[in-house]
Amino acid sequence: MFEIVERQELAQGTIISNWVKAPKIAQKAKPGQFVILRANEKGERIPLTMADTDPERGLINIIYMVVGKSTALFKTLQVGDSYLDVIGPLGQPTHLEKVGKVVCVGGGTGIAVLHPITRGLKQIGNHVISIIGARSKDLLILEDKMRAASDELFVCTDDGSYGHHGFVTDVLKKVLTDNKDIGLAVCIGPVPMMKFCSLMTKDFGVKTLVSLNPIMVDGTGMCGCCRVQVGGQMKFACVDGPEFDGHETDFEELTLRLRSYLPEEKIAYDQFKAQHGHKCSCGT
Amino acid sequence: MAEEEKEKAPKKEKIPRQKMPEQPPDVRRRNFEEVPYGYTPELAMKEAERCIQCKDPRCRQGCPVEIDIPGFIKFIKEGDFEGAIRKLWEKNALPAVCGRVCPQEVQCEGLCIVGKKDEPVAIGNLERFAADYQRLHGREVLPPKAEPTGKKVAVVGSGPSGLTVAGDLVLKGHDVTIFEALHAPGGVLVYGIPEFRLPKEIVFSECNYLKKLGVKIECSQVIGRSETVDELLENFDAVYLGVGAGLPVFLKIPGEHYIGVYSANEYLTRSNLMKAYDFPNYDTPLVRGKNVATFGGGNVAMDSARTALRMGAEHSYIIYRRSHAELPARAAEIHHAEEEGVEFLFLTNPVRFLGNDDGFLTGVECLKMELGEPDASGRRRPVPIPGSEFQVEIDTAIISIGSGANPLLTKSTPGLALNKWGYIIADPKTGKTMKPRVWAGGDIVTGAATVILAMGAGRMASNSIHDFLTMGW
């Protein structure tokens, strides 16, 4: 059992942060790696990239958006409650290297995954320019942490309620134009965002890492559910990734495969909401 | 002596091989309950009478773990079912599993002398009976354990070979810990073999038996990630690697990304380990295909096609590039699949998957094949017939053409020697790898094989590990 020792609701309760007791994982985990969690005996195995670790206290931090039954179930877990299973660290760590100047782009809960990578890149001496975005000011997370991990920070909102009015790609274009010496881009967020960021960085000839979130089961390369096309080859995000070259990734295929279980997800979520009462503020 | 035999012979009525009662095909094809019900005590004792108690039993030579087969059958014949299970446990920690999934027809039963003229003694069914009787009615009996040796052994993987190693070594007094990557122990017995062929309750019961013997089982520990083998070697005197093959093989044809295309590993893991057949009571979903095609002809393909029927398929096809005679699955599994209505398309090879704009699978294009000259495996090589393309309408495809070697553990373990396919090189007699204090066995050494062969490899390795721990070599 893996106890939740701290819990916060972010973005008006649509995004949840948990610090979970998992000493062995906290010791081992590196930026970019993920864990698989299961709430109870009947639960799905849900992969989440770690947002942070505290090896001294034996804690890992996960931050997730409530999008369906399993994450809604996670949300019901309070401080003192436990996950039944936490498995990890899984996947390849981010290859952190000093390239000089880097740009880190995050959208939505992707900012949580981006943060430890951003911090790592700065720690080893890179000049880090970060761009983070959300639909609106209320939904933006980790602004302070990202500011502390970056040399320059730009904020965007789709509705203009905070920072630049528009998408992260608008700002990315300006940053790439103004900084011809950028050697690496890291873009993590919703699939369309990663796709359009990658198209743009390709125009500028800047190497780009993205972190993919396909559907997974075991997380050890055994089932092939998380297969993605990268550079025309089949890769398994759970063992070969989750980070891949954004210029080589087939985002269309990823988008299609993420829709595999939409009808089943709806059935499960509707049933859950009927049983638990729908009290969240997600607007549906 | 001769006179005595003459007197007895006419009295003795010849008993036919006793069949296990089973669910009728048209009922069972829509449920996940086990197909055969197993022997009653009466049927078991009657079947046991058929064993002629050979002095030099051939059946035993056919058993990879060398069970004293006439020995345990004699106890059943006498109605001493506890004696039977004790005899089995001397050599086999998983009798309820082996009684169900071993290919007895090519092992013990294949060599049975009774089988020369008549049907062989139903050794597998009797083994299963003894184990089930003990689980359901028996009092708790545990075999004697040696004094603690103070030696610690790590077993990586809780499939059949790992469980065998653990069971053997704990009885010899060693301190054994099993590390399992998934959240439940049993390996392929839990994620691979379906409930209707091997109820999970039975696997957990056999694992609990090991726990009662003192084996520690740590689940959700992905060795190679959570901890490396080198780190295990700091805390353990010996390490056994029984991680299975564990890498899905795809057809490498266009359209494998369509929604509805699964590896058999994924399809079965969702259904078995995650209990997706009971969705939405369990949270993990699985597409309920109307027209399902399974590609391949082994036991895993039969399990997949039969699972698809139970998930509600109207048509469950097996598409195989050779003919019926070359099917690698056990005859009993093929028979069960045919009875339940699985449709076989022989001499058929998939060329590409077809899908719609939303990314869902809609069909598969195939080529007709004919059999040519025998290939390296001795089986006649299928050759495509030009211009014979045709399409089959399907919404689910399950690819079951074998497994490869999962590199997750081997890549993170310096010093292990691997063959060109990535399997671990280990001494076939002892399971010793090129890395000191590390043994390996089962599918990660041999490539995908059977439960009992993995157990046989585990037995040899446990003997070698015990020698090393007690004598230093």
PDB file of N, CA, C and O in Angstrom, chain B residues 397-425:
ATOM      1  N   ALA B 397      -8.521  -8.014 -34.319  1.00  0.00           N
ATOM      2  CA  ALA B 397      -7.466  -8.933 -34.752  1.00  0.00           C
ATOM      3  C   ALA B 397      -6.567  -9.216 -33.555  1.00  0.00           C
ATOM      4  O   ALA B 397      -6.242  -8.305 -32.788  1.00  0.00           O
ATOM      5  N   ILE B 398      -6.221 -10.482 -33.376  1.00  0.00           N
ATOM      6  CA  ILE B 398      -5.345 -10.863 -32.257  1.00  0.00           C
ATOM      7  C   ILE B 398      -4.135 -11.570 -32.858  1.00  0.00           C
ATOM      8  O   ILE B 398      -4.283 -12.612 -33.509  1.00  0.00           O
ATOM      9  N   ILE B 399      -2.973 -10.986 -32.645  1.00  0.00           N
ATOM     10  CA  ILE B 399      -1.779 -11.527 -33.281  1.00  0.00           C
ATOM     11  C   ILE B 399      -1.075 -12.459 -32.309  1.00  0.00           C
ATOM     12  O   ILE B 399      -0.631 -12.051 -31.235  1.00  0.00           O
ATOM     13  N   SER B 400      -1.017 -13.718 -32.694  1.00  0.00           N
ATOM     14  CA  SER B 400      -0.538 -14.755 -31.787  1.00  0.00           C
ATOM     15  C   SER B 400       0.463 -15.640 -32.523  1.00  0.00           C
ATOM     16  O   SER B 400       0.252 -16.829 -32.697  1.00  0.00           O
ATOM     17  N   ILE B 401       1.537 -14.995 -32.997  1.00  0.00           N
ATOM     18  CA  ILE B 401       2.510 -15.741 -33.798  1.00  0.00           C
ATOM     19  C   ILE B 401       3.815 -15.953 -33.037  1.00  0.00           C
ATOM     20  O   ILE B 401       4.868 -16.151 -33.626  1.00  0.00           O
ATOM     21  N   GLY B 402       3.714 -15.921 -31.698  1.00  0.00           N
ATOM     22  CA  GLY B 402       4.902 -16.200 -30.896  1.00  0.00           C
ATOM     23  C   GLY B 402       5.361 -14.974 -30.130  1.00  0.00           C
ATOM     24  O   GLY B 402       4.757 -13.906 -30.215  1.00  0.00           O
ATOM     25  N   SER B 403       6.423 -15.153 -29.348  1.00  0.00           N
ATOM     26  CA  SER B 403       6.977 -14.073 -28.535  1.00  0.00           C
ATOM     27  C   SER B 403       8.464 -13.969 -28.786  1.00  0.00           C
ATOM     28  O   SER B 403       9.094 -14.931 -29.210  1.00  0.00           O
ATOM     29  N   GLY B 404       9.008 -12.809 -28.502  1.00  0.00           N
ATOM     30  CA  GLY B 404      10.450 -12.632 -28.545  1.00  0.00           C
ATOM     31  C   GLY B 404      10.988 -12.426 -27.143  1.00  0.00           C
ATOM     32  O   GLY B 404      10.249 -12.560 -26.158  1.00  0.00           O
ATOM     33  N   ALA B 405      12.279 -12.137 -27.042  1.00  0.00           N
ATOM     34  CA  ALA B 405      12.916 -11.949 -25.739  1.00  0.00           C
ATOM     35  C   ALA B 405      12.793 -10.494 -25.317  1.00  0.00           C
ATOM     36  O   ALA B 405      13.290  -9.597 -25.982  1.00  0.00           O
ATOM     37  N   ASN B 406      12.120 -10.269 -24.199  1.00  0.00           N
ATOM     38  CA  ASN B 406      11.997  -8.906 -23.680  1.00  0.00           C
ATOM     39  C   ASN B 406      13.351  -8.446 -23.149  1.00  0.00           C
ATOM     40  O   ASN B 406      13.944  -9.095 -22.284  1.00  0.00           O
ATOM     41  N   PRO B 407      13.861  -7.310 -23.639  1.00  0.00           N
ATOM     42  CA  PRO B 407      15.221  -6.887 -23.268  1.00  0.00           C
ATOM     43  C   PRO B 407      15.301  -6.093 -21.972  1.00  0.00           C
ATOM     44  O   PRO B 407      16.393  -5.719 -21.548  1.00  0.00           O
ATOM     45  N   LEU B 408      14.172  -5.844 -21.312  1.00  0.00           N
ATOM     46  CA  LEU B 408      14.178  -4.928 -20.173  1.00  0.00           C
ATOM     47  C   LEU B 408      15.172  -5.352 -19.089  1.00  0.00           C
ATOM     48  O   LEU B 408      15.974  -4.562 -18.618  1.00  0.00           O
ATOM     49  N   LEU B 409      15.158  -6.633 -18.731  1.00  0.00           N
ATOM     50  CA  LEU B 409      16.072  -7.097 -17.678  1.00  0.00           C
ATOM     51  C   LEU B 409      17.465  -7.366 -18.245  1.00  0.00           C
ATOM     52  O   LEU B 409      18.471  -6.960 -17.658  1.00  0.00           O
ATOM     53  N   THR B 410      17.515  -8.031 -19.394  1.00  0.00           N
ATOM     54  CA  THR B 410      18.828  -8.449 -19.898  1.00  0.00           C
ATOM     55  C   THR B 410      19.713  -7.247 -20.240  1.00  0.00           C
ATOM     56  O   THR B 410      20.904  -7.267 -20.000  1.00  0.00           O
ATOM     57  N   LYS B 411      19.082  -6.174 -20.763  1.00  0.00           N
ATOM     58  CA  LYS B 411      19.865  -4.987 -21.132  1.00  0.00           C
ATOM     59  C   LYS B 411      20.466  -4.293 -19.926  1.00  0.00           C
ATOM     60  O   LYS B 411      21.484  -3.620 -20.043  1.00  0.00           O
ATOM     61  N   SER B 412      19.799  -4.426 -18.776  1.00  0.00           N
ATOM     62  CA  SER B 412      20.282  -3.723 -17.584  1.00  0.00           C
ATOM     63  C   SER B 412      21.176  -4.626 -16.741  1.00  0.00           C
ATOM     64  O   SER B 412      21.490  -4.298 -15.605  1.00  0.00           O
ATOM     65  N   THR B 413      21.572  -5.778 -17.280  1.00  0.00           N
ATOM     66  CA  THR B 413      22.378  -6.732 -16.511  1.00  0.00           C
ATOM     67  C   THR B 413      23.692  -7.030 -17.225  1.00  0.00           C
ATOM     68  O   THR B 413      23.756  -7.941 -18.060  1.00  0.00           O
ATOM     69  N   PRO B 414      24.752  -6.268 -16.938  1.00  0.00           N
ATOM     70  CA  PRO B 414      26.028  -6.560 -17.592  1.00  0.00           C
ATOM     71  C   PRO B 414      26.554  -7.934 -17.169  1.00  0.00           C
ATOM     72  O   PRO B 414      26.312  -8.381 -16.051  1.00  0.00           O
ATOM     73  N   GLY B 415      27.207  -8.620 -18.091  1.00  0.00           N
ATOM     74  CA  GLY B 415      27.814  -9.905 -17.756  1.00  0.00           C
ATOM     75  C   GLY B 415      26.992 -11.096 -18.183  1.00  0.00           C
ATOM     76  O   GLY B 415      27.497 -12.220 -18.205  1.00  0.00           O
ATOM     77  N   LEU B 416      25.708 -10.878 -18.515  1.00  0.00           N
ATOM     78  CA  LEU B 416      24.896 -11.984 -19.022  1.00  0.00           C
ATOM     79  C   LEU B 416      25.240 -12.172 -20.495  1.00  0.00           C
ATOM     80  O   LEU B 416      25.346 -11.209 -21.228  1.00  0.00           O
ATOM     81  N   ALA B 417      25.393 -13.411 -20.930  1.00  0.00           N
ATOM     82  CA  ALA B 417      25.606 -13.641 -22.362  1.00  0.00           C
ATOM     83  C   ALA B 417      24.258 -13.945 -23.003  1.00  0.00           C
ATOM     84  O   ALA B 417      23.458 -14.715 -22.461  1.00  0.00           O
ATOM     85  N   LEU B 418      24.000 -13.326 -24.143  1.00  0.00           N
ATOM     86  CA  LEU B 418      22.732 -13.520 -24.842  1.00  0.00           C
ATOM     87  C   LEU B 418      23.003 -14.114 -26.213  1.00  0.00           C
ATOM     88  O   LEU B 418      24.049 -13.862 -26.808  1.00  0.00           O
ATOM     89  N   ASN B 419      22.049 -14.885 -26.730  1.00  0.00           N
ATOM     90  CA  ASN B 419      22.203 -15.364 -28.101  1.00  0.00           C
ATOM     91  C   ASN B 419      21.707 -14.299 -29.085  1.00  0.00           C
ATOM     92  O   ASN B 419      21.272 -13.227 -28.669  1.00  0.00           O
ATOM     93  N   LYS B 420      21.744 -14.618 -30.366  1.00  0.00           N
ATOM     94  CA  LYS B 420      21.458 -13.556 -31.336  1.00  0.00           C
ATOM     95  C   LYS B 420      20.014 -13.094 -31.312  1.00  0.00           C
ATOM     96  O   LYS B 420      19.686 -12.045 -31.843  1.00  0.00           O
ATOM     97  N   TRP B 421      19.124 -13.882 -30.710  1.00  0.00           N
ATOM     98  CA  TRP B 421      17.737 -13.449 -30.591  1.00  0.00           C
ATOM     99  C   TRP B 421      17.473 -12.728 -29.258  1.00  0.00           C
ATOM    100  O   TRP B 421      16.343 -12.366 -28.974  1.00  0.00           O
ATOM    101  N   GLY B 422      18.517 -12.601 -28.431  1.00  0.00           N
ATOM    102  CA  GLY B 422      18.351 -11.894 -27.167  1.00  0.00           C
ATOM    103  C   GLY B 422      17.988 -12.774 -25.988  1.00  0.00           C
ATOM    104  O   GLY B 422      17.758 -12.286 -24.888  1.00  0.00           O
ATOM    105  N   TYR B 423      17.925 -14.100 -26.211  1.00  0.00           N
ATOM    106  CA  TYR B 423      17.655 -15.000 -25.077  1.00  0.00           C
ATOM    107  C   TYR B 423      18.930 -15.220 -24.269  1.00  0.00           C
ATOM    108  O   TYR B 423      20.046 -15.145 -24.804  1.00  0.00           O
ATOM    109  N   ILE B 424      18.758 -15.522 -22.985  1.00  0.00           N
ATOM    110  CA  ILE B 424      19.919 -15.694 -22.111  1.00  0.00           C
ATOM    111  C   ILE B 424      20.567 -17.055 -22.392  1.00  0.00           C
ATOM    112  O   ILE B 424      19.876 -18.078 -22.491  1.00  0.00           O
ATOM    113  N   ILE B 425      21.877 -17.064 -22.516  1.00  0.00           N
ATOM    114  CA  ILE B 425      22.598 -18.328 -22.695  1.00  0.00           C
ATOM    115  C   ILE B 425      22.832 -18.937 -21.314  1.00  0.00           C
ATOM    116  O   ILE B 425      23.434 -18.317 -20.435  1.00  0.00           O
TER     117      ILE B 425
END
